[in-house]
Amino acid sequence: MMKLVECIPNFSVSRERDEAAFNALVETAQAVAGCTVLDVQSDGTHNRCVFTLVGSPEGIGEAAFRLAKRAMEVIDMTKHQGAHPRMGATDVIPFVPTMDMTVEECVELSRQVAQRIWEELGIPSFLYEESATAPGRVNLAKIRKGQFEGMPEKLLEPEWAPDFGQRKIHPTAGIIAIGARMPLVAFNVNLDTDNVEIAKSIAKAIRGSSGGFRYCKAIGLLLEDRNVAQVSMNMVNYEGTPLYYAYEMIRALADRWGVRIIGTELVGLTPAKALIDCAEYYLKLENFDCHKQVMEYHLVGME
Amino acid sequence: MMKLVECIPNFSVSRERDEAAFNALVETAQAVAGCTVLDVQSDGTHNRCVFTLVGSPEGIGEAAFRLAKRAMEVIDMTKHQGAHPRMGATDVIPFVPTMDMTVEECVELSRQVAQRIWEELGIPSFLYEESATAPGRVNLAKIRKGQFEGMPEKLLEPEWAPDFGQRKIHPTAGIIAIGARMPLVAFNVNLDTDNVEIAKSIAKAIRGSSGGFRYCKAIGLLLEDRNVAQVSMNMVNYEGTPLYYAYEMIRALADRWGVRIIGTELVGLTPAKALIDCAEYYLKLENFDCHKQVMEYHLVGME
């Protein structure tokens, strides 16, 4: 059993616009024991950077706290400009379970970090996604609506008291959304038609918001370079709604129009288990224990 | 890129019959830097034990050498008895590529280790499987035929000069088979029939030896407790012959008899990629790069 947690904190600063502040964050993350920096992305137009960290729950909790402290020191939100919606110097801190960690353990970790950030730094926070304390707080876009500039007023509305802290943002660091979520798998399915209406109709049928799969978000669009209609999905919990549910349902729905699936794609990183679960389904595996039988699960964290 | 190699050395001793010698081997393996002992199996009837080691090529090469030396010191083959065929104190040392290691790199490693064992310990060896220097030396059973007692005579036959060492076994440690091979995946397919002849006929059709898939070994048998006919396979190179080749071909052949696949099973450890390749096929993934896009590949070997 190797408990690993992924953390993808977003900060309202970019290498392109403030290299010193950006570097300060990178150095802070790299200095934490039990935390490995897998990736750092920076976007000047958004004026935002995104870290991908992985490590032990203790190491990642410490890294999230130290990064929030450093971001408070080097970023002044009263002067921030950028295309991406934001409400804090540290804008959002998601914790994602990996390997033998559960999402419940990530919820607990998110609460501990939010509490420490409030007590030691005086920065308030909302808990979101799996950590949310009310249905209206699950969705990040709803929480962040109004952005940094509108937050002082929003926090005074009855339903918008922060989960940690008082009804008052930190003057320069704003407020943070902190929470646990499952890894997101970006999965697209291409159809042998250029009729985007078919893709849109299928997307509507399979997405949770309109009666489809609970953990599937979907839109239909046209890949203009290939003249191919695509169902583009975010699978936000591949254990609750496996990839093959989406694939098989799209196949069944497309069949009504005489349309076939010509290919699919995964964008970015995917947990091995999201794919292994598909192999298990299509190969009709019996009594298969991914954690015990897949060799790589024994290698991770090896000394 | 994290080069990892697995090594599964077999020794002609068991915890059940000689605990001191067995423990000496365990302690030797555990003391090597860059080598992790994943598993140790011992069988008193076979009077044999099997180590599963994983680590860097350097660490594993060192571990294989030190274990061969220790086995030479604590095992006397002139007194060995056991049900399993054997020809040496260290009987066989397979190197198996894992993660970013290739089978060619494992062949090179096997040659280095075999040379060092000859030069420093005076124990000769045959190279087998992917490391074999002649077609007649690929198969371990053919090499080991005659066993420890018959080896002095066998080595004098024209075609049986060792790859390293002279035509003479080590007096108490015998001779070793050393080589590289792909990980073996034990994959069984169950049919909705109790007619074992159908399973045997399908096994014959799909195995490489009779014209089927090159890297598939298969037999047909009856699971007596379930009254179910099974095609039982060893997939000896899942990259050359993927699991879904076997599954789809068995499905097509069974269809001729009006028989369906009711389930399958994987026995023991499987590399993630053997299953991810199946998901890639069944989901029709385009432009998928397992090493870049599967998160766990970035976690292995992480500090």
Coordinates of C-alpha atoms in Angstrom, one line a residue:
Chain A
M1 CA 0.0 0.0 0.0
M2 CA 1.5 3.2 -1.2
K3 CA -0.6 6.2 -0.5
L4 CA 0.0 8.9 -3.1
V5 CA -1.9 12.1 -3.7
E6 CA -1.7 14.4 -6.7
C7 CA -2.2 18.1 -6.2
I8 CA -2.7 20.7 -9.0
P9 CA -2.6 24.1 -7.4
N10 CA -3.3 27.1 -9.7
F11 CA -1.6 30.5 -9.0
S12 CA -2.5 33.9 -10.4
V13 CA 1.0 34.7 -11.8
S14 CA 3.0 33.6 -14.9
R15 CA 6.6 33.2 -15.9
E16 CA 5.9 35.5 -18.8
R17 CA 4.7 38.5 -16.7
D18 CA 6.6 38.0 -13.4
E19 CA 9.5 35.6 -13.6
A20 CA 10.8 36.3 -10.1
A21 CA 7.4 35.5 -8.4
F22 CA 7.0 32.4 -10.7
N23 CA 10.5 31.1 -9.8
A24 CA 9.8 31.7 -6.1
L25 CA 6.9 29.3 -6.3
V26 CA 8.9 26.7 -8.3
E27 CA 11.7 26.8 -5.7
T28 CA 9.2 26.5 -2.8
A29 CA 7.6 23.4 -4.3
Q30 CA 10.9 21.8 -5.1
A31 CA 12.2 22.2 -1.5
V32 CA 9.4 20.2 0.1
A33 CA 10.4 16.6 1.2
G34 CA 7.8 14.0 0.2
C35 CA 6.7 16.1 -2.8
T36 CA 7.8 15.7 -6.4
V37 CA 7.1 18.4 -9.0
L38 CA 5.9 16.5 -12.1
D39 CA 5.1 19.5 -14.3
V40 CA 4.7 23.3 -14.3
Q41 CA 2.7 25.1 -16.9
S42 CA 2.6 28.9 -17.3
D43 CA 0.4 31.0 -19.5
G44 CA 1.1 34.7 -20.0
T45 CA -2.3 35.6 -21.5
H46 CA -4.1 33.9 -18.6
N47 CA -1.4 35.3 -16.3
R48 CA -1.7 32.0 -14.4
C49 CA 0.5 28.9 -13.7
V50 CA -0.5 25.4 -12.8
F51 CA 1.7 23.0 -10.8
T52 CA 1.4 19.2 -10.9
L53 CA 2.7 17.8 -7.7
V54 CA 2.6 14.2 -6.4
G55 CA 3.7 12.7 -3.1
S56 CA 2.7 11.4 0.3
P57 CA -0.3 13.0 1.9
E58 CA 2.0 14.7 4.5
G59 CA 4.4 16.0 1.8
I60 CA 1.6 17.3 -0.4
G61 CA -0.2 18.9 2.5
E62 CA 3.0 20.7 3.5
A63 CA 3.7 21.8 -0.1
A64 CA 0.2 23.2 -0.6
F65 CA 0.5 25.2 2.6
R66 CA 4.0 26.6 1.8
L67 CA 3.0 27.4 -1.7
A68 CA 0.0 29.4 -0.5
K69 CA 2.2 31.2 1.9
R70 CA 4.8 32.1 -0.8
A71 CA 2.1 33.1 -3.3
M72 CA 0.7 35.5 -0.6
E73 CA 4.1 37.0 -0.3
V74 CA 4.9 37.5 -4.0
I75 CA 1.5 38.1 -5.6
D76 CA -0.7 41.2 -5.1
M77 CA -4.2 40.5 -6.4
T78 CA -5.2 44.2 -6.3
K79 CA -2.8 44.6 -9.3
H80 CA -3.5 41.3 -11.1
Q81 CA -4.7 41.2 -14.7
G82 CA -5.3 38.2 -16.9
A83 CA -7.8 36.4 -19.1
H84 CA -8.6 33.5 -16.8
P85 CA -11.2 33.9 -14.0
R86 CA -9.5 34.1 -10.6
M87 CA -10.3 35.0 -7.0
G88 CA -7.0 34.5 -5.2
A89 CA -3.2 34.6 -5.4
T90 CA -3.5 30.9 -4.9
D91 CA -6.7 30.4 -6.8
V92 CA -7.6 26.8 -6.5
I93 CA -6.0 23.7 -4.8
P94 CA -7.4 20.4 -5.9
F95 CA -6.3 17.1 -4.3
V96 CA -6.6 14.0 -6.4
P97 CA -6.3 10.4 -5.2
T98 CA -3.7 8.3 -6.9
M99 CA -2.7 4.6 -6.3
D100 CA -3.9 3.5 -2.9
M101 CA -5.4 6.8 -1.7
T102 CA -9.2 7.2 -1.5
V103 CA -11.1 10.4 -2.4
E104 CA -12.4 10.5 1.2
E105 CA -8.8 10.7 2.4
C106 CA -8.3 13.6 0.0
V107 CA -11.4 15.4 1.4
E108 CA -9.9 15.1 4.9
L109 CA -6.5 16.4 3.6
S110 CA -8.2 19.4 1.9
R111 CA -10.0 20.3 5.2
Q112 CA -6.7 20.2 7.1
V113 CA -4.9 22.4 4.6
A114 CA -7.7 24.9 4.4
Q115 CA -7.8 25.2 8.2
R116 CA -4.0 25.7 8.4
I117 CA -4.0 28.3 5.7
W118 CA -6.7 30.2 7.6
E119 CA -5.1 29.9 11.0
E120 CA -1.5 30.7 10.0
L121 CA -2.0 32.9 6.9
G122 CA -5.4 34.5 7.5
I123 CA -6.5 33.5 4.0
P124 CA -10.2 32.3 3.8
S125 CA -11.3 29.4 1.6
F126 CA -14.3 27.7 0.1
L127 CA -14.4 23.9 0.0
Y128 CA -15.5 22.6 -3.4
E129 CA -16.1 19.4 -5.4
E130 CA -16.1 16.3 -3.2
S131 CA -15.2 18.5 -0.2
A132 CA -18.1 20.9 -0.7
T133 CA -20.3 21.6 2.3
A134 CA -23.4 22.4 0.3
P135 CA -24.7 21.4 -3.2
G136 CA -24.3 25.0 -4.4
R137 CA -20.6 24.9 -3.6
V138 CA -19.6 21.8 -5.7
N139 CA -19.0 23.7 -8.9
L140 CA -15.9 25.9 -9.0
A141 CA -17.3 28.3 -11.6
K142 CA -20.2 29.1 -9.3
I143 CA -17.9 29.7 -6.4
R144 CA -15.5 31.9 -8.3
K145 CA -18.3 34.0 -10.0
G146 CA -17.6 37.7 -9.3
Q147 CA -13.9 37.0 -9.2
F148 CA -11.4 38.7 -6.9
E149 CA -13.0 42.2 -7.4
G150 CA -16.5 41.0 -6.5
M151 CA -15.6 38.7 -3.6
P152 CA -15.8 41.3 -0.7
E153 CA -19.5 41.9 -1.6
K154 CA -20.3 38.2 -2.4
L155 CA -19.0 37.0 1.0
L156 CA -21.6 39.2 2.7
E157 CA -24.5 37.3 0.9
P158 CA -26.2 34.9 3.3
E159 CA -25.2 31.7 1.5
W160 CA -21.6 32.7 0.7
A161 CA -19.8 32.6 4.1
P162 CA -16.4 30.9 3.5
D163 CA -15.9 27.4 4.9
F164 CA -12.8 28.5 6.7
G165 CA -12.3 32.2 7.8
Q166 CA -14.6 35.1 8.1
R167 CA -16.7 37.0 5.6
K168 CA -13.7 39.0 4.4
I169 CA -11.0 38.3 1.8
H170 CA -7.3 38.6 2.5
P171 CA -6.5 42.1 1.2
T172 CA -3.9 41.0 -1.4
A173 CA -4.2 37.2 -1.6
G174 CA -8.0 37.0 -1.9
I175 CA -9.7 33.7 -1.2
I176 CA -9.0 30.1 -2.3
A177 CA -11.1 27.2 -3.5
I178 CA -9.8 24.0 -1.9
G179 CA -11.1 20.5 -2.4
A180 CA -10.8 16.9 -3.4
R181 CA -11.8 15.5 -6.8
M182 CA -11.3 12.4 -8.8
P183 CA -8.8 12.6 -11.7
L184 CA -10.4 14.0 -14.8
V185 CA -10.1 12.0 -18.0
A186 CA -10.6 14.0 -21.2
F187 CA -12.0 11.4 -23.7
N188 CA -13.2 12.3 -27.2
V189 CA -15.1 10.0 -29.6
N190 CA -15.0 10.7 -33.4
L191 CA -17.9 9.8 -35.7
D192 CA -17.9 9.0 -39.4
T193 CA -20.1 11.9 -40.2
D194 CA -19.7 15.7 -40.6
N195 CA -23.2 16.3 -39.2
V196 CA -22.4 18.1 -35.9
E197 CA -26.1 17.9 -34.9
I198 CA -25.7 14.1 -34.4
A199 CA -22.7 14.7 -32.1
K200 CA -24.6 17.3 -30.2
S201 CA -27.6 15.1 -29.8
I202 CA -25.5 12.2 -28.6
A203 CA -23.6 14.5 -26.2
K204 CA -26.9 15.7 -24.7
A205 CA -28.1 12.1 -24.3
I206 CA -25.0 10.9 -22.4
R207 CA -24.1 13.8 -20.1
G208 CA -25.2 13.7 -16.5
S209 CA -26.8 17.2 -16.6
S210 CA -29.5 16.1 -19.0
G211 CA -30.2 12.6 -17.7
G212 CA -27.2 10.6 -19.0
F213 CA -24.2 9.3 -17.0
R214 CA -23.7 11.0 -13.7
Y215 CA -19.9 11.7 -14.0
C216 CA -19.9 12.5 -17.7
K217 CA -19.8 16.0 -19.1
A218 CA -20.2 16.2 -22.9
I219 CA -20.5 18.5 -25.8
G220 CA -20.8 17.9 -29.6
L221 CA -18.5 19.8 -32.0
L222 CA -17.1 19.6 -35.5
L223 CA -13.3 19.0 -36.0
E224 CA -13.0 21.4 -38.9
D225 CA -9.6 20.2 -40.2
R226 CA -11.0 16.6 -40.5
N227 CA -14.6 17.4 -41.1
V228 CA -15.5 15.0 -38.4
A229 CA -18.2 15.3 -35.8
Q230 CA -16.9 14.7 -32.3
V231 CA -18.4 13.9 -28.9
S232 CA -16.0 15.6 -26.5
M233 CA -16.2 14.5 -22.9
N234 CA -14.8 15.1 -19.5
M235 CA -15.1 12.0 -17.4
V236 CA -14.9 13.4 -13.9
N237 CA -15.1 10.1 -12.0
Y238 CA -13.9 7.1 -14.1
E239 CA -14.8 4.7 -11.3
G240 CA -18.4 5.9 -11.1
T241 CA -18.8 6.3 -14.9
P242 CA -16.2 4.1 -16.7
L243 CA -14.9 5.1 -20.1
Y244 CA -16.5 2.0 -21.7
Y245 CA -20.0 3.1 -20.5
A246 CA -19.6 6.3 -22.6
Y247 CA -18.1 4.4 -25.6
E248 CA -20.8 1.7 -25.7
M249 CA -23.6 4.2 -25.2
I250 CA -22.3 6.5 -28.0
R251 CA -22.0 3.4 -30.2
A252 CA -25.6 2.5 -29.5
L253 CA -26.9 6.0 -30.0
A254 CA -24.9 6.6 -33.2
D255 CA -26.3 3.4 -34.7
R256 CA -29.7 5.0 -34.8
W257 CA -28.3 7.4 -37.4
G258 CA -26.4 4.8 -39.3
V259 CA -23.2 6.4 -37.9
R260 CA -20.1 4.5 -36.7
I261 CA -17.3 5.4 -34.2
I262 CA -14.1 5.9 -36.3
G263 CA -11.8 6.6 -33.4
T264 CA -11.3 8.1 -30.0
E265 CA -8.7 10.1 -28.2
L266 CA -7.5 10.7 -24.7
V267 CA -6.1 14.2 -24.0
G268 CA -3.4 14.6 -21.5
L269 CA -2.7 12.3 -18.5
T270 CA -4.9 9.3 -17.6
P271 CA -4.7 7.0 -14.6
A272 CA -3.8 3.5 -15.7
K273 CA -6.8 2.1 -13.9
A274 CA -9.3 4.1 -16.2
L275 CA -7.9 2.0 -19.1
I276 CA -7.3 -1.2 -17.3
D277 CA -11.0 -1.2 -16.2
C278 CA -11.9 -1.1 -19.9
A279 CA -9.6 -4.0 -20.7
E280 CA -11.3 -5.9 -17.8
Y281 CA -14.7 -5.3 -19.3
Y282 CA -13.9 -6.1 -23.0
L283 CA -11.8 -9.2 -22.1
K284 CA -14.5 -10.4 -19.6
L285 CA -11.9 -10.8 -16.9
E286 CA -13.1 -12.6 -13.8
N287 CA -11.8 -12.1 -10.3
F288 CA -9.2 -9.6 -11.4
D289 CA -7.5 -7.5 -8.7
C290 CA -5.8 -4.5 -10.4
H291 CA -3.8 -3.5 -7.3
K292 CA -2.5 -7.0 -6.7
Q293 CA -2.0 -8.2 -10.2
V294 CA -0.7 -5.2 -12.2
M295 CA 3.1 -5.1 -11.8
E296 CA 3.5 -1.3 -11.9
Y297 CA 1.4 -1.0 -8.7
H298 CA 4.2 -2.8 -6.9
L299 CA 6.9 -0.6 -8.4
V300 CA 5.5 2.9 -7.5
G301 CA 7.2 4.3 -4.5
M302 CA 9.9 1.6 -4.6
E303 CA 13.1 2.7 -3.0
Chain B
M1 CA 12.7 7.7 -18.6
M2 CA 13.1 5.2 -15.7
K3 CA 15.0 2.1 -16.7
L4 CA 13.8 -0.8 -14.6
V5 CA 14.5 -4.5 -15.0
E6 CA 12.9 -7.4 -13.3
C7 CA 14.9 -10.5 -12.5
I8 CA 13.4 -13.9 -11.4
P9 CA 16.3 -16.1 -10.4
N10 CA 15.6 -19.7 -9.4
F11 CA 17.7 -21.5 -6.8
S12 CA 17.9 -25.2 -6.0
V13 CA 17.2 -24.9 -2.3
S14 CA 14.0 -24.3 -0.2
R15 CA 13.1 -22.8 3.1
E16 CA 11.5 -26.1 4.0
R17 CA 14.6 -28.2 3.5
D18 CA 17.5 -25.9 4.3
E19 CA 16.4 -22.7 6.1
A20 CA 19.9 -21.4 6.7
A21 CA 20.9 -21.6 3.0
F22 CA 17.5 -20.1 2.0
N23 CA 18.0 -17.2 4.5
A24 CA 21.5 -16.6 3.3
L25 CA 20.1 -15.9 -0.2
V26 CA 17.3 -13.6 1.1
E27 CA 19.8 -11.6 3.1
T28 CA 22.2 -11.4 0.1
A29 CA 19.4 -10.0 -2.2
Q30 CA 18.2 -7.5 0.4
A31 CA 21.6 -6.1 0.9
V32 CA 22.1 -4.9 -2.7
A33 CA 21.6 -1.2 -3.4
G34 CA 19.4 -0.5 -6.4
C35 CA 17.6 -3.8 -6.0
T36 CA 14.2 -4.4 -4.3
V37 CA 13.0 -7.8 -3.4
L38 CA 9.3 -7.9 -4.4
D39 CA 8.6 -11.5 -3.6
V40 CA 10.2 -14.8 -2.6
Q41 CA 8.5 -18.2 -3.1
S42 CA 9.8 -21.5 -1.7
D43 CA 8.6 -25.0 -2.5
G44 CA 9.8 -27.9 -0.4
T45 CA 8.6 -30.6 -2.8
H46 CA 10.4 -29.0 -5.7
N47 CA 13.3 -28.0 -3.2
R48 CA 13.5 -24.8 -5.1
C49 CA 12.9 -21.1 -4.4
V50 CA 12.2 -18.2 -6.8
F51 CA 13.0 -14.6 -6.1
T52 CA 11.3 -11.6 -7.8
L53 CA 13.7 -8.7 -7.9
V54 CA 13.3 -5.3 -9.5
G55 CA 15.6 -2.4 -9.8
S56 CA 18.1 -0.5 -12.0
P57 CA 20.1 -2.5 -14.6
E58 CA 23.2 -2.0 -12.5
G59 CA 21.5 -3.0 -9.2
I60 CA 19.9 -6.1 -10.7
G61 CA 23.1 -7.1 -12.4
E62 CA 25.0 -6.9 -9.1
A63 CA 22.2 -8.7 -7.2
A64 CA 22.2 -11.6 -9.8
F65 CA 26.0 -12.0 -9.5
R66 CA 26.1 -11.9 -5.7
L67 CA 23.2 -14.4 -5.4
A68 CA 25.0 -16.8 -7.8
K69 CA 28.1 -16.5 -5.6
R70 CA 26.2 -17.1 -2.4
A71 CA 24.2 -20.0 -3.9
M72 CA 27.5 -21.6 -4.9
E73 CA 28.7 -21.2 -1.3
V74 CA 25.6 -22.7 0.4
I75 CA 24.2 -25.3 -2.1
D76 CA 25.9 -28.6 -3.0
M77 CA 24.2 -29.9 -6.1
T78 CA 25.8 -33.4 -5.7
K79 CA 23.5 -33.8 -2.7
H80 CA 20.4 -32.0 -4.2
Q81 CA 17.0 -33.8 -4.4
G82 CA 13.7 -32.3 -5.6
A83 CA 10.8 -32.8 -7.9
H84 CA 11.6 -29.8 -10.2
P85 CA 14.1 -30.3 -13.1
R86 CA 17.4 -28.4 -12.3
M87 CA 21.0 -28.2 -13.5
G88 CA 22.6 -25.7 -11.1
A89 CA 22.6 -24.3 -7.6
T90 CA 21.5 -21.1 -9.3
D91 CA 19.4 -22.8 -11.9
V92 CA 18.1 -20.0 -14.1
I93 CA 18.4 -16.2 -14.2
P94 CA 15.8 -14.5 -16.5
F95 CA 16.0 -10.7 -17.0
V96 CA 12.7 -9.1 -17.9
P97 CA 12.2 -5.6 -19.3
T98 CA 10.0 -3.3 -17.3
M99 CA 9.0 0.4 -17.9
D100 CA 11.5 2.1 -20.1
M101 CA 13.8 -0.9 -20.6
T102 CA 14.0 -2.8 -23.8
V103 CA 14.4 -6.5 -24.3
E104 CA 17.7 -5.8 -26.2
E105 CA 19.1 -4.0 -23.2
C106 CA 18.2 -7.1 -21.1
V107 CA 20.0 -9.3 -23.5
E108 CA 23.1 -7.2 -23.1
L109 CA 22.7 -7.3 -19.3
S110 CA 22.4 -11.1 -19.4
R111 CA 25.7 -11.4 -21.3
Q112 CA 27.5 -9.2 -18.9
V113 CA 26.3 -11.2 -15.8
A114 CA 27.0 -14.5 -17.5
Q115 CA 30.6 -13.4 -18.3
R116 CA 31.2 -12.1 -14.8
I117 CA 29.8 -15.3 -13.2
W118 CA 32.2 -17.4 -15.3
E119 CA 35.3 -15.2 -14.8
E120 CA 34.9 -14.6 -11.0
L121 CA 33.1 -17.8 -9.9
G122 CA 34.0 -20.4 -12.5
I123 CA 30.4 -21.3 -13.1
P124 CA 29.6 -21.9 -16.8
S125 CA 26.3 -20.9 -18.4
F126 CA 24.0 -21.2 -21.4
L127 CA 22.3 -18.1 -22.8
Y128 CA 18.6 -18.8 -23.5
E129 CA 15.4 -17.2 -24.8
E130 CA 16.1 -13.8 -26.4
S131 CA 19.7 -14.1 -25.4
A132 CA 20.1 -17.5 -27.2
T133 CA 23.0 -17.9 -29.6
A134 CA 21.3 -20.7 -31.6
P135 CA 17.7 -21.7 -32.3
G136 CA 18.2 -25.0 -30.3
R137 CA 19.1 -22.9 -27.2
V138 CA 16.0 -20.8 -27.0
N139 CA 13.9 -23.3 -25.0
L140 CA 14.9 -23.8 -21.4
A141 CA 13.6 -27.3 -21.2
K142 CA 15.8 -28.4 -24.1
I143 CA 18.8 -26.8 -22.4
R144 CA 18.1 -28.4 -19.0
K145 CA 17.4 -31.9 -20.4
G146 CA 19.7 -34.4 -18.6
Q147 CA 19.7 -32.2 -15.5
F148 CA 22.6 -31.7 -13.2
E149 CA 23.6 -35.4 -13.2
G150 CA 23.6 -35.6 -17.0
M151 CA 25.4 -32.3 -17.7
P152 CA 29.0 -33.5 -17.7
E153 CA 28.3 -35.8 -20.5
K154 CA 26.0 -33.4 -22.4
L155 CA 28.6 -30.6 -22.4
L156 CA 30.9 -32.9 -24.4
E157 CA 28.3 -33.2 -27.3
P158 CA 29.4 -31.0 -30.2
E159 CA 26.4 -28.7 -30.1
W160 CA 26.3 -28.2 -26.3
A161 CA 29.4 -26.2 -25.5
P162 CA 28.4 -23.5 -22.9
D163 CA 28.1 -19.9 -24.1
F164 CA 30.4 -18.9 -21.2
G165 CA 33.0 -21.3 -19.7
Q166 CA 34.5 -24.6 -20.8
R167 CA 32.8 -27.9 -21.4
K168 CA 32.8 -28.8 -17.7
I169 CA 30.3 -28.0 -15.0
H170 CA 31.2 -26.4 -11.7
P171 CA 31.6 -29.5 -9.4
T172 CA 29.0 -28.4 -6.8
A173 CA 27.2 -25.4 -8.5
G174 CA 26.6 -27.0 -11.9
I175 CA 25.7 -24.7 -14.8
I176 CA 23.2 -21.9 -15.1
A177 CA 20.7 -20.8 -17.9
I178 CA 20.9 -17.0 -18.2
G179 CA 18.8 -14.9 -20.6
A180 CA 16.4 -12.1 -21.4
R181 CA 12.7 -12.7 -22.0
M182 CA 9.5 -10.6 -22.2
P183 CA 7.2 -10.8 -19.2
L184 CA 4.9 -13.8 -19.3
V185 CA 1.2 -13.2 -19.0
A186 CA -0.9 -16.2 -18.0
F187 CA -4.3 -15.7 -19.7
N188 CA -7.1 -18.2 -19.6
V189 CA -10.4 -18.1 -21.5
N190 CA -13.4 -20.0 -20.3
L191 CA -16.1 -21.3 -22.7
D192 CA -19.8 -22.1 -22.2
T193 CA -19.3 -25.8 -22.9
D194 CA -18.1 -28.8 -21.0
N195 CA -16.7 -30.3 -24.2
V196 CA -12.9 -30.2 -23.6
E197 CA -12.3 -31.2 -27.3
I198 CA -13.5 -27.8 -28.4
A199 CA -11.0 -26.1 -26.1
K200 CA -8.2 -28.4 -27.3
S201 CA -9.1 -27.7 -30.9
I202 CA -9.0 -24.0 -30.3
A203 CA -5.8 -24.2 -28.3
K204 CA -4.1 -26.0 -31.2
A205 CA -5.4 -23.4 -33.7
I206 CA -4.1 -20.4 -31.8
R207 CA -0.7 -21.5 -30.5
G208 CA 2.4 -20.6 -32.4
S209 CA 3.8 -24.1 -32.5
S210 CA 1.0 -25.4 -34.8
G211 CA 0.6 -22.3 -37.0
G212 CA -1.2 -19.8 -34.7
F213 CA 0.1 -16.7 -33.0
R214 CA 3.9 -16.7 -32.7
Y215 CA 4.1 -15.7 -29.0
C216 CA 1.1 -17.8 -27.7
K217 CA 1.4 -21.2 -26.0
A218 CA -1.9 -22.8 -25.4
I219 CA -3.6 -26.0 -24.1
G220 CA -7.2 -27.0 -23.8
L221 CA -8.4 -28.4 -20.4
L222 CA -11.5 -29.0 -18.4
L223 CA -12.1 -27.0 -15.1
E224 CA -13.6 -30.0 -13.3
D225 CA -15.1 -28.0 -10.4
R226 CA -17.0 -25.7 -12.8
N227 CA -17.5 -28.2 -15.6
V228 CA -16.2 -25.6 -18.0
A229 CA -13.7 -26.1 -20.9
Q230 CA -10.8 -23.6 -20.8
V231 CA -8.2 -22.5 -23.3
S232 CA -5.2 -21.9 -21.0
M233 CA -2.4 -19.7 -22.5
N234 CA 1.0 -18.4 -21.8
M235 CA 1.4 -15.2 -23.7
V236 CA 5.2 -15.0 -23.9
N237 CA 5.4 -11.6 -25.6
Y238 CA 2.4 -9.4 -25.2
E239 CA 3.8 -6.8 -27.6
G240 CA 4.2 -9.2 -30.4
T241 CA 1.0 -11.1 -29.7
P242 CA -1.4 -8.9 -27.7
L243 CA -4.0 -10.4 -25.5
Y244 CA -6.8 -9.2 -27.7
Y245 CA -5.5 -11.2 -30.7
A246 CA -6.0 -14.3 -28.6
Y247 CA -9.4 -13.2 -27.3
E248 CA -10.8 -12.3 -30.6
M249 CA -9.5 -15.4 -32.4
I250 CA -10.9 -17.7 -29.7
R251 CA -14.2 -15.9 -30.0
A252 CA -14.2 -16.4 -33.8
L253 CA -13.2 -20.1 -33.6
A254 CA -15.7 -20.9 -30.8
D255 CA -18.4 -19.3 -32.8
R256 CA -18.1 -22.2 -35.3
W257 CA -19.2 -24.6 -32.5
G258 CA -22.0 -22.2 -31.4
V259 CA -19.9 -21.7 -28.2
R260 CA -19.4 -18.4 -26.4
I261 CA -16.7 -17.0 -24.1
I262 CA -18.1 -16.7 -20.6
G263 CA -15.1 -15.2 -18.9
T264 CA -11.4 -15.0 -18.8
E265 CA -8.7 -14.8 -16.1
L266 CA -5.2 -13.5 -15.6
V267 CA -3.0 -15.5 -13.3
G268 CA -0.4 -13.7 -11.2
L269 CA 1.3 -10.4 -12.2
T270 CA 0.7 -8.6 -15.5
P271 CA 2.4 -5.5 -16.8
A272 CA -0.1 -2.6 -17.1
K273 CA 0.7 -2.2 -20.7
A274 CA -0.6 -5.7 -21.7
L275 CA -4.0 -4.5 -20.5
I276 CA -3.8 -0.9 -21.6
D277 CA -3.0 -2.1 -25.2
C278 CA -6.4 -4.0 -25.1
A279 CA -8.2 -0.8 -23.9
E280 CA -6.5 1.0 -26.8
Y281 CA -7.8 -1.5 -29.3
Y282 CA -11.4 -1.8 -28.0
L283 CA -11.8 1.9 -27.5
K284 CA -10.3 2.6 -30.9
L285 CA -7.8 5.1 -29.4
E286 CA -5.9 7.2 -31.9
N287 CA -2.4 8.6 -31.3
F288 CA -2.2 7.3 -27.8
D289 CA 1.2 7.3 -26.1
C290 CA 1.1 5.0 -23.1
H291 CA 4.5 6.2 -21.7
K292 CA 3.5 9.8 -21.9
Q293 CA -0.2 9.7 -21.1
V294 CA -0.5 7.2 -18.3
M295 CA 0.1 8.8 -15.0
E296 CA 1.7 5.9 -13.2
Y297 CA 4.5 5.8 -15.7
H298 CA 5.5 9.2 -14.3
L299 CA 5.3 8.0 -10.7
V300 CA 7.5 4.9 -10.8
G301 CA 11.0 5.6 -9.5
M302 CA 9.9 8.9 -8.1
E303 CA 11.9 10.0 -5.1

